[in-house]
CSV table of C-alpha atoms in Angstrom, one decimal:
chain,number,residue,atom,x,y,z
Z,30,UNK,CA,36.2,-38.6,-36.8
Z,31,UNK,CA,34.7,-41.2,-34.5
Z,32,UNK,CA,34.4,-43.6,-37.1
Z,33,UNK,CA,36.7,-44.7,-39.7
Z,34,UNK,CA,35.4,-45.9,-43.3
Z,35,UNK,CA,34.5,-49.0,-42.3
Z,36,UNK,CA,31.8,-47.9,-39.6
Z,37,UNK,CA,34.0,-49.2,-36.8
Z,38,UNK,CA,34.1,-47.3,-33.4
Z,39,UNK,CA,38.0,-46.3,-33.3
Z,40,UNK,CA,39.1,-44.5,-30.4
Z,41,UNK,CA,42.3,-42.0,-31.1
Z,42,UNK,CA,44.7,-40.8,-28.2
Z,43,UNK,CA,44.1,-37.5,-29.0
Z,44,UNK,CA,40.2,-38.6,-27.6
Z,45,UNK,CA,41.7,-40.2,-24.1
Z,46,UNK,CA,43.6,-37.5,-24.0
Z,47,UNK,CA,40.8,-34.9,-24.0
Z,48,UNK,CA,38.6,-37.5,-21.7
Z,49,UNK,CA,41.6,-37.6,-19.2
Z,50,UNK,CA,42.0,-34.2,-19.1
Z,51,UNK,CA,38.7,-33.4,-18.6
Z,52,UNK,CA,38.3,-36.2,-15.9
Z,53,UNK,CA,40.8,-34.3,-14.1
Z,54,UNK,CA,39.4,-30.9,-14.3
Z,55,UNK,CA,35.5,-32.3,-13.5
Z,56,UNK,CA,37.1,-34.1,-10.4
Z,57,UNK,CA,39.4,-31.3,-8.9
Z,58,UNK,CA,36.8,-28.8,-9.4
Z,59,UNK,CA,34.4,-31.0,-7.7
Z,60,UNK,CA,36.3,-32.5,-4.9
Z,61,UNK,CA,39.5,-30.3,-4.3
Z,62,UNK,CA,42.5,-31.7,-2.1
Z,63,UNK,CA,40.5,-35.1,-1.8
Z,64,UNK,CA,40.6,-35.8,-5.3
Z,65,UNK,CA,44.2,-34.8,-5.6
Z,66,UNK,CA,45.1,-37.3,-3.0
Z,67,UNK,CA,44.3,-40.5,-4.9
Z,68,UNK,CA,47.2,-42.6,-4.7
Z,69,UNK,CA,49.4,-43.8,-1.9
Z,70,UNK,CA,51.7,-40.8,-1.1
Z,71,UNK,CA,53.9,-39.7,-2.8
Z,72,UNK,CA,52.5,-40.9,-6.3
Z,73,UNK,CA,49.2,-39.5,-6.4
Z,74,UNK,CA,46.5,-38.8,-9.5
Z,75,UNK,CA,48.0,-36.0,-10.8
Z,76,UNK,CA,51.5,-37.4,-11.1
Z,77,UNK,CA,50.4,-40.5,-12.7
Z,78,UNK,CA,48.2,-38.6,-15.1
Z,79,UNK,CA,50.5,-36.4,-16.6
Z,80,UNK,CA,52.5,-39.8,-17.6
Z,81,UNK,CA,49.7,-40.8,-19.0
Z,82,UNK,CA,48.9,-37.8,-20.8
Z,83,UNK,CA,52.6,-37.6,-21.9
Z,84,UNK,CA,52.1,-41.0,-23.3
Z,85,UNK,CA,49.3,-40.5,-25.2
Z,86,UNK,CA,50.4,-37.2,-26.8
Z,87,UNK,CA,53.5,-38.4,-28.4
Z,88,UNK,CA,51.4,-41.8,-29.1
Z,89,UNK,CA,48.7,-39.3,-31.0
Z,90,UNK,CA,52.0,-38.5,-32.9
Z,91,UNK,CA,52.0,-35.0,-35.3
Z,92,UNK,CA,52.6,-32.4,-32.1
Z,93,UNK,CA,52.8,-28.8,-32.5
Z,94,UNK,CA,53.8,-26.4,-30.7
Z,95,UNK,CA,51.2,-23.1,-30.0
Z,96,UNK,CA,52.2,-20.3,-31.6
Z,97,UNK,CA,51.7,-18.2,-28.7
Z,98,UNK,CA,55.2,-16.2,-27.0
Z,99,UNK,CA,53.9,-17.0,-23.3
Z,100,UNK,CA,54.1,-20.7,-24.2
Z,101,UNK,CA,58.0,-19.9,-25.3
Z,102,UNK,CA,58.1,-17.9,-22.5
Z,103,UNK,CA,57.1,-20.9,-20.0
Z,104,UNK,CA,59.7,-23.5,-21.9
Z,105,UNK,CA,62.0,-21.5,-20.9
Z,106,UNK,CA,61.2,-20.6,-17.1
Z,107,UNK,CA,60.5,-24.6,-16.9
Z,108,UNK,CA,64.1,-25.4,-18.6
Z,109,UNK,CA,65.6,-22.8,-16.1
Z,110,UNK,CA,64.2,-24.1,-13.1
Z,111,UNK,CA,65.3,-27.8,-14.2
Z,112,UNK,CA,68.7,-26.6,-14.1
Z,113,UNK,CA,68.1,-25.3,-10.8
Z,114,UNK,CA,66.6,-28.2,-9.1
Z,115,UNK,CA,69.0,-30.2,-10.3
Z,116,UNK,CA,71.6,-27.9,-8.6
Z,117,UNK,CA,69.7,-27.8,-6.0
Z,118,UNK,CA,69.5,-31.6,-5.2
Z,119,UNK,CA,73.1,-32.4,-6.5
Z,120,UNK,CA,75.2,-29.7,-5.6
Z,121,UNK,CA,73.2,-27.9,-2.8
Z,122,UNK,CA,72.2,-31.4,-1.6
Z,123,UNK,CA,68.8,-30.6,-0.7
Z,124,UNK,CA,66.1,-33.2,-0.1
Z,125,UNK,CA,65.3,-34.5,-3.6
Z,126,UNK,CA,61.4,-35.1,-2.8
Z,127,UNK,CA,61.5,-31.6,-1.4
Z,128,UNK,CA,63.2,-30.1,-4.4
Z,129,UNK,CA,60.9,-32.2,-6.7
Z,130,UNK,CA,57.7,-30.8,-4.8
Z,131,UNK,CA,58.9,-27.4,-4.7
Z,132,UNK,CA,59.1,-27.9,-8.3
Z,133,UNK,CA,55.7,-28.7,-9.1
Z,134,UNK,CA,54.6,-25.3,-9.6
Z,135,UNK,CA,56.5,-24.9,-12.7
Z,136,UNK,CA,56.1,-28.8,-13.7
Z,137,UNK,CA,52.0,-28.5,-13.6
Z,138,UNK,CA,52.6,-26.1,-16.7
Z,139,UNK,CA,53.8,-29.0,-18.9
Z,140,UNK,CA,49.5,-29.7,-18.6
Z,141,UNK,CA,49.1,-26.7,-21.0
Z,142,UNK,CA,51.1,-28.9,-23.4
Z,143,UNK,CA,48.7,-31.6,-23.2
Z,144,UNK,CA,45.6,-29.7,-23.0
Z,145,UNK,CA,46.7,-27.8,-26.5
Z,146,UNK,CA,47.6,-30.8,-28.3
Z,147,UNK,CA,44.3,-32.5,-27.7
Z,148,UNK,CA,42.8,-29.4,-27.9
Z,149,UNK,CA,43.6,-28.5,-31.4
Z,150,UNK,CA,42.9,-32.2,-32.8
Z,151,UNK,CA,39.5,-31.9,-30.9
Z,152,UNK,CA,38.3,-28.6,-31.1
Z,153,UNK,CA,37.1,-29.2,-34.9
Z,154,UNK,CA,33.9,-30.7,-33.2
Z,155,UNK,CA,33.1,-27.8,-31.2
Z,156,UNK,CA,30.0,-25.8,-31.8
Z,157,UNK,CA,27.3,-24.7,-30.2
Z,158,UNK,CA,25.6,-27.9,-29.7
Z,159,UNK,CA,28.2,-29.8,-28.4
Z,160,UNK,CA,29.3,-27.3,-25.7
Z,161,UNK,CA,25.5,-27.1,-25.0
Z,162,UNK,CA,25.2,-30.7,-24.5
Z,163,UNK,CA,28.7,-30.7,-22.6
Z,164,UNK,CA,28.6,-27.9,-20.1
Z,165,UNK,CA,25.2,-28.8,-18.0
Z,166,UNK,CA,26.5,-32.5,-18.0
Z,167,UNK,CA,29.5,-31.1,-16.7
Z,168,UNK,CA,28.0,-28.3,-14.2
Z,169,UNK,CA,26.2,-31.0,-12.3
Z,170,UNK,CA,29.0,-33.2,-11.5
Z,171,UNK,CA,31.0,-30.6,-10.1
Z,172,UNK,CA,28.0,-28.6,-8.2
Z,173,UNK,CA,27.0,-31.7,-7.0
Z,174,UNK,CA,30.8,-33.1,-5.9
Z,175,UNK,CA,31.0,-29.6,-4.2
Z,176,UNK,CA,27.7,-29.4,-2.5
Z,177,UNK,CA,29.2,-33.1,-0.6
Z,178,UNK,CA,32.8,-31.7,-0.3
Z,179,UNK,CA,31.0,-28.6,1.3
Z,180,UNK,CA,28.6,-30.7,3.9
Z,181,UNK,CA,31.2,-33.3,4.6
Z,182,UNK,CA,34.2,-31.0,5.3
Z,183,UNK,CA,32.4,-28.3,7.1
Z,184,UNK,CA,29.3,-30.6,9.1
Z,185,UNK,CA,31.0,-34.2,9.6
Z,186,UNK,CA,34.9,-33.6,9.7
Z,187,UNK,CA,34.9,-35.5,12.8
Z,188,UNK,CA,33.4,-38.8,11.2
Z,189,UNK,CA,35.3,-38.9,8.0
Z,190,UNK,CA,38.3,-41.0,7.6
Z,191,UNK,CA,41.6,-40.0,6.1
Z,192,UNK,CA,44.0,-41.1,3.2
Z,193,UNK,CA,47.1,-43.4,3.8
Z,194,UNK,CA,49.9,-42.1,5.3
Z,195,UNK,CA,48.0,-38.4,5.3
Z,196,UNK,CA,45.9,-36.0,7.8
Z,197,UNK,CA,44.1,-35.1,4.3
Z,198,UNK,CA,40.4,-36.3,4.5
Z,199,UNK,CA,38.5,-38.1,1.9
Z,200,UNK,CA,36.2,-35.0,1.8
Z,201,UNK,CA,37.6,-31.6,1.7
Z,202,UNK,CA,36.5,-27.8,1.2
Z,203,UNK,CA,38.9,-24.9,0.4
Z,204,UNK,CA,37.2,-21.7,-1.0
Z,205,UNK,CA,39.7,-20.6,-3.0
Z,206,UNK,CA,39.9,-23.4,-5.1
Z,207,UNK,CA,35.7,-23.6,-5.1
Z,208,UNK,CA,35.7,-20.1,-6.5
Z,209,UNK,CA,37.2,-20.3,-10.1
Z,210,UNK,CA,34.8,-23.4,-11.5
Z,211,UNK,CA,32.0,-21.4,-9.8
Z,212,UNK,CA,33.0,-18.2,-11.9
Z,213,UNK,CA,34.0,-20.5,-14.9
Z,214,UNK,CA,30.1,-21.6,-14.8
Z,215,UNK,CA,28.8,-18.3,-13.9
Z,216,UNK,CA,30.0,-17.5,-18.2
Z,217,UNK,CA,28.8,-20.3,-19.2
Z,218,UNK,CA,25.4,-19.2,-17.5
Z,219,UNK,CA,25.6,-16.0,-18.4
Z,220,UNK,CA,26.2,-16.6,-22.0
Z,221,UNK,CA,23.4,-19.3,-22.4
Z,222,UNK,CA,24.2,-22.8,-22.0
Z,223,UNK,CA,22.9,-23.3,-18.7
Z,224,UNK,CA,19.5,-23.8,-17.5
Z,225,UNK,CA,18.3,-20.6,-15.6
Z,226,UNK,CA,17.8,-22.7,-12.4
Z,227,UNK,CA,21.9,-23.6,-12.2
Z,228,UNK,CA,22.4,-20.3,-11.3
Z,229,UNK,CA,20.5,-20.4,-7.9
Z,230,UNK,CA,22.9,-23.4,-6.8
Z,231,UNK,CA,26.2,-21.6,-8.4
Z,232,UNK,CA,25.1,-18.4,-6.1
Z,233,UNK,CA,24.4,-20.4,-2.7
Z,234,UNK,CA,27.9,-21.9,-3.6
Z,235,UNK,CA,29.3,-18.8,-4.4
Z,236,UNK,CA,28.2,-17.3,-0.7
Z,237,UNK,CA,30.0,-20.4,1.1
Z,238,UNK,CA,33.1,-19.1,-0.5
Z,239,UNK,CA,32.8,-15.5,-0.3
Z,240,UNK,CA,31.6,-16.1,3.4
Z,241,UNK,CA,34.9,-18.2,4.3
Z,242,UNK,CA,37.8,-15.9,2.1
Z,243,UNK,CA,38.3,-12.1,0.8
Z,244,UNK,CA,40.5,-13.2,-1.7
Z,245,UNK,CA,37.7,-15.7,-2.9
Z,246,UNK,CA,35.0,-12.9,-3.0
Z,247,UNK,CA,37.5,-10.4,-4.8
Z,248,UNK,CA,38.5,-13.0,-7.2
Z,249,UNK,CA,34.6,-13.3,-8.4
Z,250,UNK,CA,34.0,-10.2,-8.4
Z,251,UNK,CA,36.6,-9.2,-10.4
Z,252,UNK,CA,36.0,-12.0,-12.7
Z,253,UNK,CA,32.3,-11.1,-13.0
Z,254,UNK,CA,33.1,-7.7,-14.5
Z,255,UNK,CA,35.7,-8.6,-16.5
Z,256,UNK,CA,33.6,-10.9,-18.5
Z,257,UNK,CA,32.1,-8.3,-21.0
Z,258,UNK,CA,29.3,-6.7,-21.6
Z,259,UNK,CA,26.5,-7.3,-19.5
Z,260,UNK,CA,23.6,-9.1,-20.7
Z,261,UNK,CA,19.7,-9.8,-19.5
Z,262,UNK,CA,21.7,-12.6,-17.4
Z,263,UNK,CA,23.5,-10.8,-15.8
Z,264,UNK,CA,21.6,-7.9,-14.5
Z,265,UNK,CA,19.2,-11.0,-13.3
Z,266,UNK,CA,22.2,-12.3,-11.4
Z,267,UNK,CA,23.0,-8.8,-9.9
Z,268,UNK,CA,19.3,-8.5,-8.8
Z,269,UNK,CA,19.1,-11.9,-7.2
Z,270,UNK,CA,22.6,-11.5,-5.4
Z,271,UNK,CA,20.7,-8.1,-4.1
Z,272,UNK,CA,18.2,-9.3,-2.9
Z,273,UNK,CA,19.7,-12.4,-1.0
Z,274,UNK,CA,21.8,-9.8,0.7
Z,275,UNK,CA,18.6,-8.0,1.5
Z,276,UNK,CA,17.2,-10.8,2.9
Z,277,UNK,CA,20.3,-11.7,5.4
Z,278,UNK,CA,20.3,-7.9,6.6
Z,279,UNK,CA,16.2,-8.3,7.2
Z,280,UNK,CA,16.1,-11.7,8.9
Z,281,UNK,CA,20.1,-11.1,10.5
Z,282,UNK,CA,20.6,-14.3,8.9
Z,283,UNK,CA,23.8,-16.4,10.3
Z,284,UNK,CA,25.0,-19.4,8.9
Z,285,UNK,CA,28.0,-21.2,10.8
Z,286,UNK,CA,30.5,-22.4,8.3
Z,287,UNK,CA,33.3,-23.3,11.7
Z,288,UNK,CA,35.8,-20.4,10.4
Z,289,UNK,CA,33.2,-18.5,9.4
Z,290,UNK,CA,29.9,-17.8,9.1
Z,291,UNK,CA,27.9,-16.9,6.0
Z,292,UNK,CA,26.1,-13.2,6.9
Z,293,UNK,CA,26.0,-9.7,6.3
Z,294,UNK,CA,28.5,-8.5,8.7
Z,295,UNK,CA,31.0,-11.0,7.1
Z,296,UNK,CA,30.5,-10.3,3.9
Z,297,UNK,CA,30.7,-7.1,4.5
Z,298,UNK,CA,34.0,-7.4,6.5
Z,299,UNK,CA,35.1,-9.4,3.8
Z,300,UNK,CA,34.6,-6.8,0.9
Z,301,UNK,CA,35.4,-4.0,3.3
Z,302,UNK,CA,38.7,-5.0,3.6
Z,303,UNK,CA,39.9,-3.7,0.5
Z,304,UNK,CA,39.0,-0.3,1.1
Z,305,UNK,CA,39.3,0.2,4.9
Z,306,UNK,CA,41.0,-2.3,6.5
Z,307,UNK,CA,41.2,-1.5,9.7
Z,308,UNK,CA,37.4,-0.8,9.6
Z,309,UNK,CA,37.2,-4.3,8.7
Z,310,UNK,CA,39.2,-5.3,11.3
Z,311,UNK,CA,37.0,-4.3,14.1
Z,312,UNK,CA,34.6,-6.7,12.0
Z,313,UNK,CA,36.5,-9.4,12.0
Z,314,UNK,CA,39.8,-9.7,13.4
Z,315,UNK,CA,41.5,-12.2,11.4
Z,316,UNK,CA,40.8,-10.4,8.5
Z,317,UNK,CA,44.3,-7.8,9.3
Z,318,UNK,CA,45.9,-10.3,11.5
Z,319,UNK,CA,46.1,-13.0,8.3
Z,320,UNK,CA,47.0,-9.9,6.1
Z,321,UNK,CA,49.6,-8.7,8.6
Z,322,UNK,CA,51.3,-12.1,8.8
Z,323,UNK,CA,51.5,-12.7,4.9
Z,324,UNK,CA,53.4,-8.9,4.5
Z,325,UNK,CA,55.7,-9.7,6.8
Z,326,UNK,CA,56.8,-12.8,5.9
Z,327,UNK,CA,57.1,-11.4,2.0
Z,328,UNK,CA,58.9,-8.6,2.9
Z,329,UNK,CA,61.5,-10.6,4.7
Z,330,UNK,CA,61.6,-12.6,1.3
Z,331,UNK,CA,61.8,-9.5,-0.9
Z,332,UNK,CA,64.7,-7.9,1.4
Z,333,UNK,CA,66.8,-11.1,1.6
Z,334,UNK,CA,66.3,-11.4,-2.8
Z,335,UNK,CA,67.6,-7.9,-3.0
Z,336,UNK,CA,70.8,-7.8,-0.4
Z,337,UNK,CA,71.6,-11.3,-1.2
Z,338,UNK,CA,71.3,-10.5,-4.7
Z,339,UNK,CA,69.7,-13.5,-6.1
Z,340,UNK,CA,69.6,-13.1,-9.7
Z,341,UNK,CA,70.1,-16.9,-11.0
Z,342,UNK,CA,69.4,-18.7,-8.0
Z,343,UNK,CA,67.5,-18.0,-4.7
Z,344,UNK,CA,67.9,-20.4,-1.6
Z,345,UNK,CA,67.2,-23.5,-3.8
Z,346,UNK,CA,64.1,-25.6,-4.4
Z,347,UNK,CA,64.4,-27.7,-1.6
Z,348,UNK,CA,64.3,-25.6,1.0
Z,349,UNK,CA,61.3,-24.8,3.2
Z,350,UNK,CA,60.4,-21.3,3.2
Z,351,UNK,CA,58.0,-21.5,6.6
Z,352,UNK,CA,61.2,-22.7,8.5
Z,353,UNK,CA,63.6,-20.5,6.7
Z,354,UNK,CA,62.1,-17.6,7.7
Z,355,UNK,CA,60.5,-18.2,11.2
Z,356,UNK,CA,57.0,-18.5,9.9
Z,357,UNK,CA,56.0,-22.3,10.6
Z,358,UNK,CA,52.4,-22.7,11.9
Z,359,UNK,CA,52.3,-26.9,11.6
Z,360,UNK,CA,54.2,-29.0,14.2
Z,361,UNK,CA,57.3,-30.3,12.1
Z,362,UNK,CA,58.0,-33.6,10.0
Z,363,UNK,CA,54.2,-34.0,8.8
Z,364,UNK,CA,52.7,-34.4,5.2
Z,365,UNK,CA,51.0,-30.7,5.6
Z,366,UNK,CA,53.5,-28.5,7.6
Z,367,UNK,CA,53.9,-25.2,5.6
Z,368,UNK,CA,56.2,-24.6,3.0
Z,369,UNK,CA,54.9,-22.0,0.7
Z,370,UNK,CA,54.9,-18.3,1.6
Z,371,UNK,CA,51.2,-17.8,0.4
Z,372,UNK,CA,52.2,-16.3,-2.6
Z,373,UNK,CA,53.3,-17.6,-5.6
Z,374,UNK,CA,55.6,-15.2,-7.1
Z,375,UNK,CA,57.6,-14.9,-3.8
Z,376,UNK,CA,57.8,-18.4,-3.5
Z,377,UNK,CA,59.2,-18.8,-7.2
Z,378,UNK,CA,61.9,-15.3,-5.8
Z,379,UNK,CA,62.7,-16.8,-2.9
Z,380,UNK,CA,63.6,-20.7,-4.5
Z,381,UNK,CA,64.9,-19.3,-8.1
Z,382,UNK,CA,65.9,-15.6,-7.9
Z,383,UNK,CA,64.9,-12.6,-9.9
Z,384,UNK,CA,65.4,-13.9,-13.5
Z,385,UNK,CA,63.1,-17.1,-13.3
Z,386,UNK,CA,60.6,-14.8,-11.4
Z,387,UNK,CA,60.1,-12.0,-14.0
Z,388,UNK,CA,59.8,-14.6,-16.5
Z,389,UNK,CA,57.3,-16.1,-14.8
Z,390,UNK,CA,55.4,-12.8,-14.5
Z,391,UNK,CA,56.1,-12.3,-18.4
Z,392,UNK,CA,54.1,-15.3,-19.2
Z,393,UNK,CA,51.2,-14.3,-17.1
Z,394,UNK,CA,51.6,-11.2,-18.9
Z,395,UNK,CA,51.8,-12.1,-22.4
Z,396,UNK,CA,48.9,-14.9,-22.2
Z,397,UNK,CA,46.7,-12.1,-20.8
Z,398,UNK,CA,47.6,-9.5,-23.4
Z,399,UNK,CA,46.8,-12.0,-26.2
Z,400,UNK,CA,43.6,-13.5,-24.9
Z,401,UNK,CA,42.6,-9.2,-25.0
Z,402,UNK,CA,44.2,-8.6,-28.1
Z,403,UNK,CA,42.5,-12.2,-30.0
Z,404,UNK,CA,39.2,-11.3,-28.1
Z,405,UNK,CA,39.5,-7.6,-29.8
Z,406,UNK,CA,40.5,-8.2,-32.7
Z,407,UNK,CA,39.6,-11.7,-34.0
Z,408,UNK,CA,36.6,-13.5,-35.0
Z,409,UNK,CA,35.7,-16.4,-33.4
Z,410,UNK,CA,32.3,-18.7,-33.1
Z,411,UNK,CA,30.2,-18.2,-30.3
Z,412,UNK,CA,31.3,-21.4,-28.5
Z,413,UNK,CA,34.7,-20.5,-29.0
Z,414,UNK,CA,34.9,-16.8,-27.4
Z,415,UNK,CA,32.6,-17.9,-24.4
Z,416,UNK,CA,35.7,-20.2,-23.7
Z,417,UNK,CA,37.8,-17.7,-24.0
Z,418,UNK,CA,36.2,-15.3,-22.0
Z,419,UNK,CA,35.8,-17.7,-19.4
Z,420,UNK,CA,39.5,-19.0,-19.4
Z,421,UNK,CA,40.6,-15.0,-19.6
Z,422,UNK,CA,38.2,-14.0,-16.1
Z,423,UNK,CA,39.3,-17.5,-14.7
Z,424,UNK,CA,43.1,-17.2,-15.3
Z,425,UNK,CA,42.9,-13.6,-13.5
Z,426,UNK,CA,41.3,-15.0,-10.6
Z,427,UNK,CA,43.7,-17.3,-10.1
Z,428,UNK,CA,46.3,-15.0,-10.0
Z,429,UNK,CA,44.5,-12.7,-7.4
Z,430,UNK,CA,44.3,-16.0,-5.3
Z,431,UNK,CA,47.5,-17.5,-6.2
Z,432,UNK,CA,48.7,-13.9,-4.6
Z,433,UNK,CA,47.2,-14.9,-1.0
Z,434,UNK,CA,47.0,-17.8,-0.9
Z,435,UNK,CA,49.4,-21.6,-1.3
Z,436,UNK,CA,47.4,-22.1,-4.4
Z,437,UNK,CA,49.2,-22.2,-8.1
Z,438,UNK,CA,51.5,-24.5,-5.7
Z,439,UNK,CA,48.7,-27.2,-5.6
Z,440,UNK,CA,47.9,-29.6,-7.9
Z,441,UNK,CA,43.9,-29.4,-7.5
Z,442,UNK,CA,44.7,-25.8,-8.7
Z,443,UNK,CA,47.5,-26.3,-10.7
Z,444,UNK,CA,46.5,-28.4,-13.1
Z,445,UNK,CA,43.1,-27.1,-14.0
Z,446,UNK,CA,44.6,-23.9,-14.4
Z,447,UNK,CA,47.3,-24.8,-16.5
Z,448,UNK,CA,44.8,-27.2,-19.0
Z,449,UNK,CA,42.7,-24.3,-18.8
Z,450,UNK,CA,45.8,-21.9,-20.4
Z,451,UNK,CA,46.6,-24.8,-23.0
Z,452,UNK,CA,42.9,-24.8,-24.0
Z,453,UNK,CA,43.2,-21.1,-24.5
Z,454,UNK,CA,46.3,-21.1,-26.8
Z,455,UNK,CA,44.3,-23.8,-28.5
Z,456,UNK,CA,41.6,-21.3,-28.9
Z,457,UNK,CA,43.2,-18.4,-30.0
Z,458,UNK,CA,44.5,-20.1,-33.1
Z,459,UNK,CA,40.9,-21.2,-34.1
Z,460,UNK,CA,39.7,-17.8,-35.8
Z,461,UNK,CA,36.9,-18.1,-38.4
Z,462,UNK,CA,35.4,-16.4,-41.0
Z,463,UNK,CA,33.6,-13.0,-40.4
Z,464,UNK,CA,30.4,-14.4,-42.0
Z,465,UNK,CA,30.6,-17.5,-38.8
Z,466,UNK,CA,31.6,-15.5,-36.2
Z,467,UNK,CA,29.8,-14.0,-33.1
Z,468,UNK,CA,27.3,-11.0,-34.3
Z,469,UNK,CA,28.7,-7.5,-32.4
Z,470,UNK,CA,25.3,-8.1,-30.4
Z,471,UNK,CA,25.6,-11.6,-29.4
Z,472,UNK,CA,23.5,-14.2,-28.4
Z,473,UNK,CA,21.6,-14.8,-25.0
Z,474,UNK,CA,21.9,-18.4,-25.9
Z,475,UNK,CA,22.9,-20.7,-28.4
């Protein structure tokens, strides 16, 4: 409880655990790269939190461990890949801040951690109140902090300053990482604790990203239907993303974004590419020539993992992929030359070998399996399974990005993700009584 027996405020780690952690997801959702640049490079926000968090957890004292095999599965993928970065930094005698940043897509993870263990002291308190009270609070900081990441990045790039030491500016825009707290919100609409009116500003969002990336309007739509049944929210939604396409196609609509532009023949491009691409193609041209360049460069990783036979060990952590295989597009020896082969799980092949990678895939696997298997078979509140849902649809569209994209790589990513899963194994172990549980009907709202 808040307060102990004497009526005094008393303020448990578990609590600044939970507030850090939600600080962090609120902020990267909101502001992206910018926010994950905080610091003086390399020590940034994210590092320094997950000390913190560390801190606090074993401060908080009683620790469990979730009772879920894809959290087994990740210890040991994260204590394989220590070994290997040590090799990689003592015996391969690779750059150590390279090995260490390479690493970071397995180290985010230990967020999961964090997130369950102030998740299951916390969770006692959620209901449909609170998350009714949270979620709007919540909504508007990071619509809001997106809207200004949107107009700052895309309309005054040329006026904005930069952080130390980096060519990262102090607003930034990347649809990819707008798209999953845009679908996460879109549940939380759909199921009820959102005003109707949020839904306008999560669609005009929603068309930014769509506009800008295929992967970012496949991972929505993908996420949309996995969500459940449909509801009287949802057909609304449908109808109102009908007619604003309706509208673009009557007026011939065209909204610059500098990539881009937000209209019907890029939309359409966009979604078109998954069915014909070379139709799409002669819509937009960089929608095969991006898609061309990513296959080649994974194949070259898939065929050198194969003949070389890398089954403990790839080429090391410390190696840069881009420049391994021919594929740099940044000029050398700067804070964002490329590294990462736009895909996750051929980044994790081509550093760690085959073992670490099918483990990897196992704990994708499994976590996915059991959110489908607790959502089927379990009973849960209300509050609780419209988390669930949303962490299942948003956890899937991360993987279709993290598949395109250097995404599960980056810590504005990364780390909501990962607090995202620990909130879920949290979850899962929170079933109630039949007579408390979510009705087979449902509610519109709570």
């Amino acid at each position: 409880m808040l307060i102990d027996s004497s009526s005094k405020w008393v303020v448990r780690p578990s609590m600044l655990l939970g507030g850090l952690l939600l600080v962090l997801v609120a902020g990267y959702w909101a502001f992206s790269r910018a926010f994950g640049y905080i610091g003086y490079y390399p020590v940034l926000i994210g590092e320094v939190a997950l000390l913190v968090g560390v801190a606090l957890a074993v401060w908080s004292g009683g620790l469990h461990f979730p009772r879920q095999i894809s959290a087994w599965l990740f210890v040991f993928v994260f204590l394989f890949g220590l070994g290997q970065i040590i090799y990689s930094a003592w015996f391969l005698e690779q750059p150590l801040l390279e090995v260490i940043r390479s690493f970071a897509t397995l180290y985010y993870g230990l967020y999961g951690f964090l997130a369950y263990f102030a998740a299951r002291r916390l969770l006692v308190r959620l209901d449909d109140q609170a998350l009714a009270w949270l979620m709007p609070k919540m909504a508007w900081a990071v619509l809001l902090g997106m809207s200004i990441s949107i107009t700052g990045f895309i309309f005054l790039v040329d006026y904005l300053p930069y952080f130390p030491q980096t060519t990262v500016p102090i607003l930034t825009y990347k649809p990819t990482d707008a798209i999953i707290p845009l679908l996460f919100f879109t549940v939380i609409w759909v199921r009820g604790y959102l005003p109707p009116a949020f839904m306008a500003w999560i669609l005009a969002l929603v068309a930014f990203a769509a506009a800008r990336s295929r992967s970012s309007l496949a991972a929505y739509a993908v996420g949309f239907v996995l969500q459940g049944p449909f509801r009287a929210r949802s057909l609304w939604l449908m109808v109102a993303v009908f007619v604003a396409v309706s509208l673009l196609a009557i007026f011939d609509v065209r909204i610059s974004l500098g990539y881009r532009e937000i209209s019907v023949n890029q939309l359409a491009a966009n979604a078109l590419f998954f069915l014909e691409p070379d139709q799409a193609g002669q819509l937009d041209s960089t929608t095969t020539q991006n898609a061309n360049w990513r296959l080649a460069w994974w194949t070259a990783i898939w065929n050198e993992a194969v003949v070389n036979e890398y089954y403990l060990m790839g080429l090391g952590w410390g190696v840069n992929l881009a420049d391994h295989y021919g594929f740099q597009t940044v000029e050398a020896d700067t804070l964002d030359v490329l590294r990462n082969p736009h895909n996750a799980l051929m980044g994790i092949l081509a550093r760690g070998g085959w073992v670490i990678s099918i483990a990897w895939l196992l704990t994708y696997a499994t976590f996915l399996v059991s959110m489908v298997w607790s959502l089927a078979r379990k009973h849960y509140s209300y509050a609780n399974r419209t988390l669930l849902i949303a962490i299942f649809v948003c956890t899937i569209a991360n993987l279709i990005n993290g598949a395109t994209d250097v995404y599960l790589e980056s810590p504005q990513v990364a780390i909501p993700h990962w607090i995202l899963i620990g909130l879920g194994w949290a979850l899962m172990e929170r079933e109630t009584r039949p007579s408390h549980a979510e009705t087979s009907v449902g509610l519109e709202r709570p």
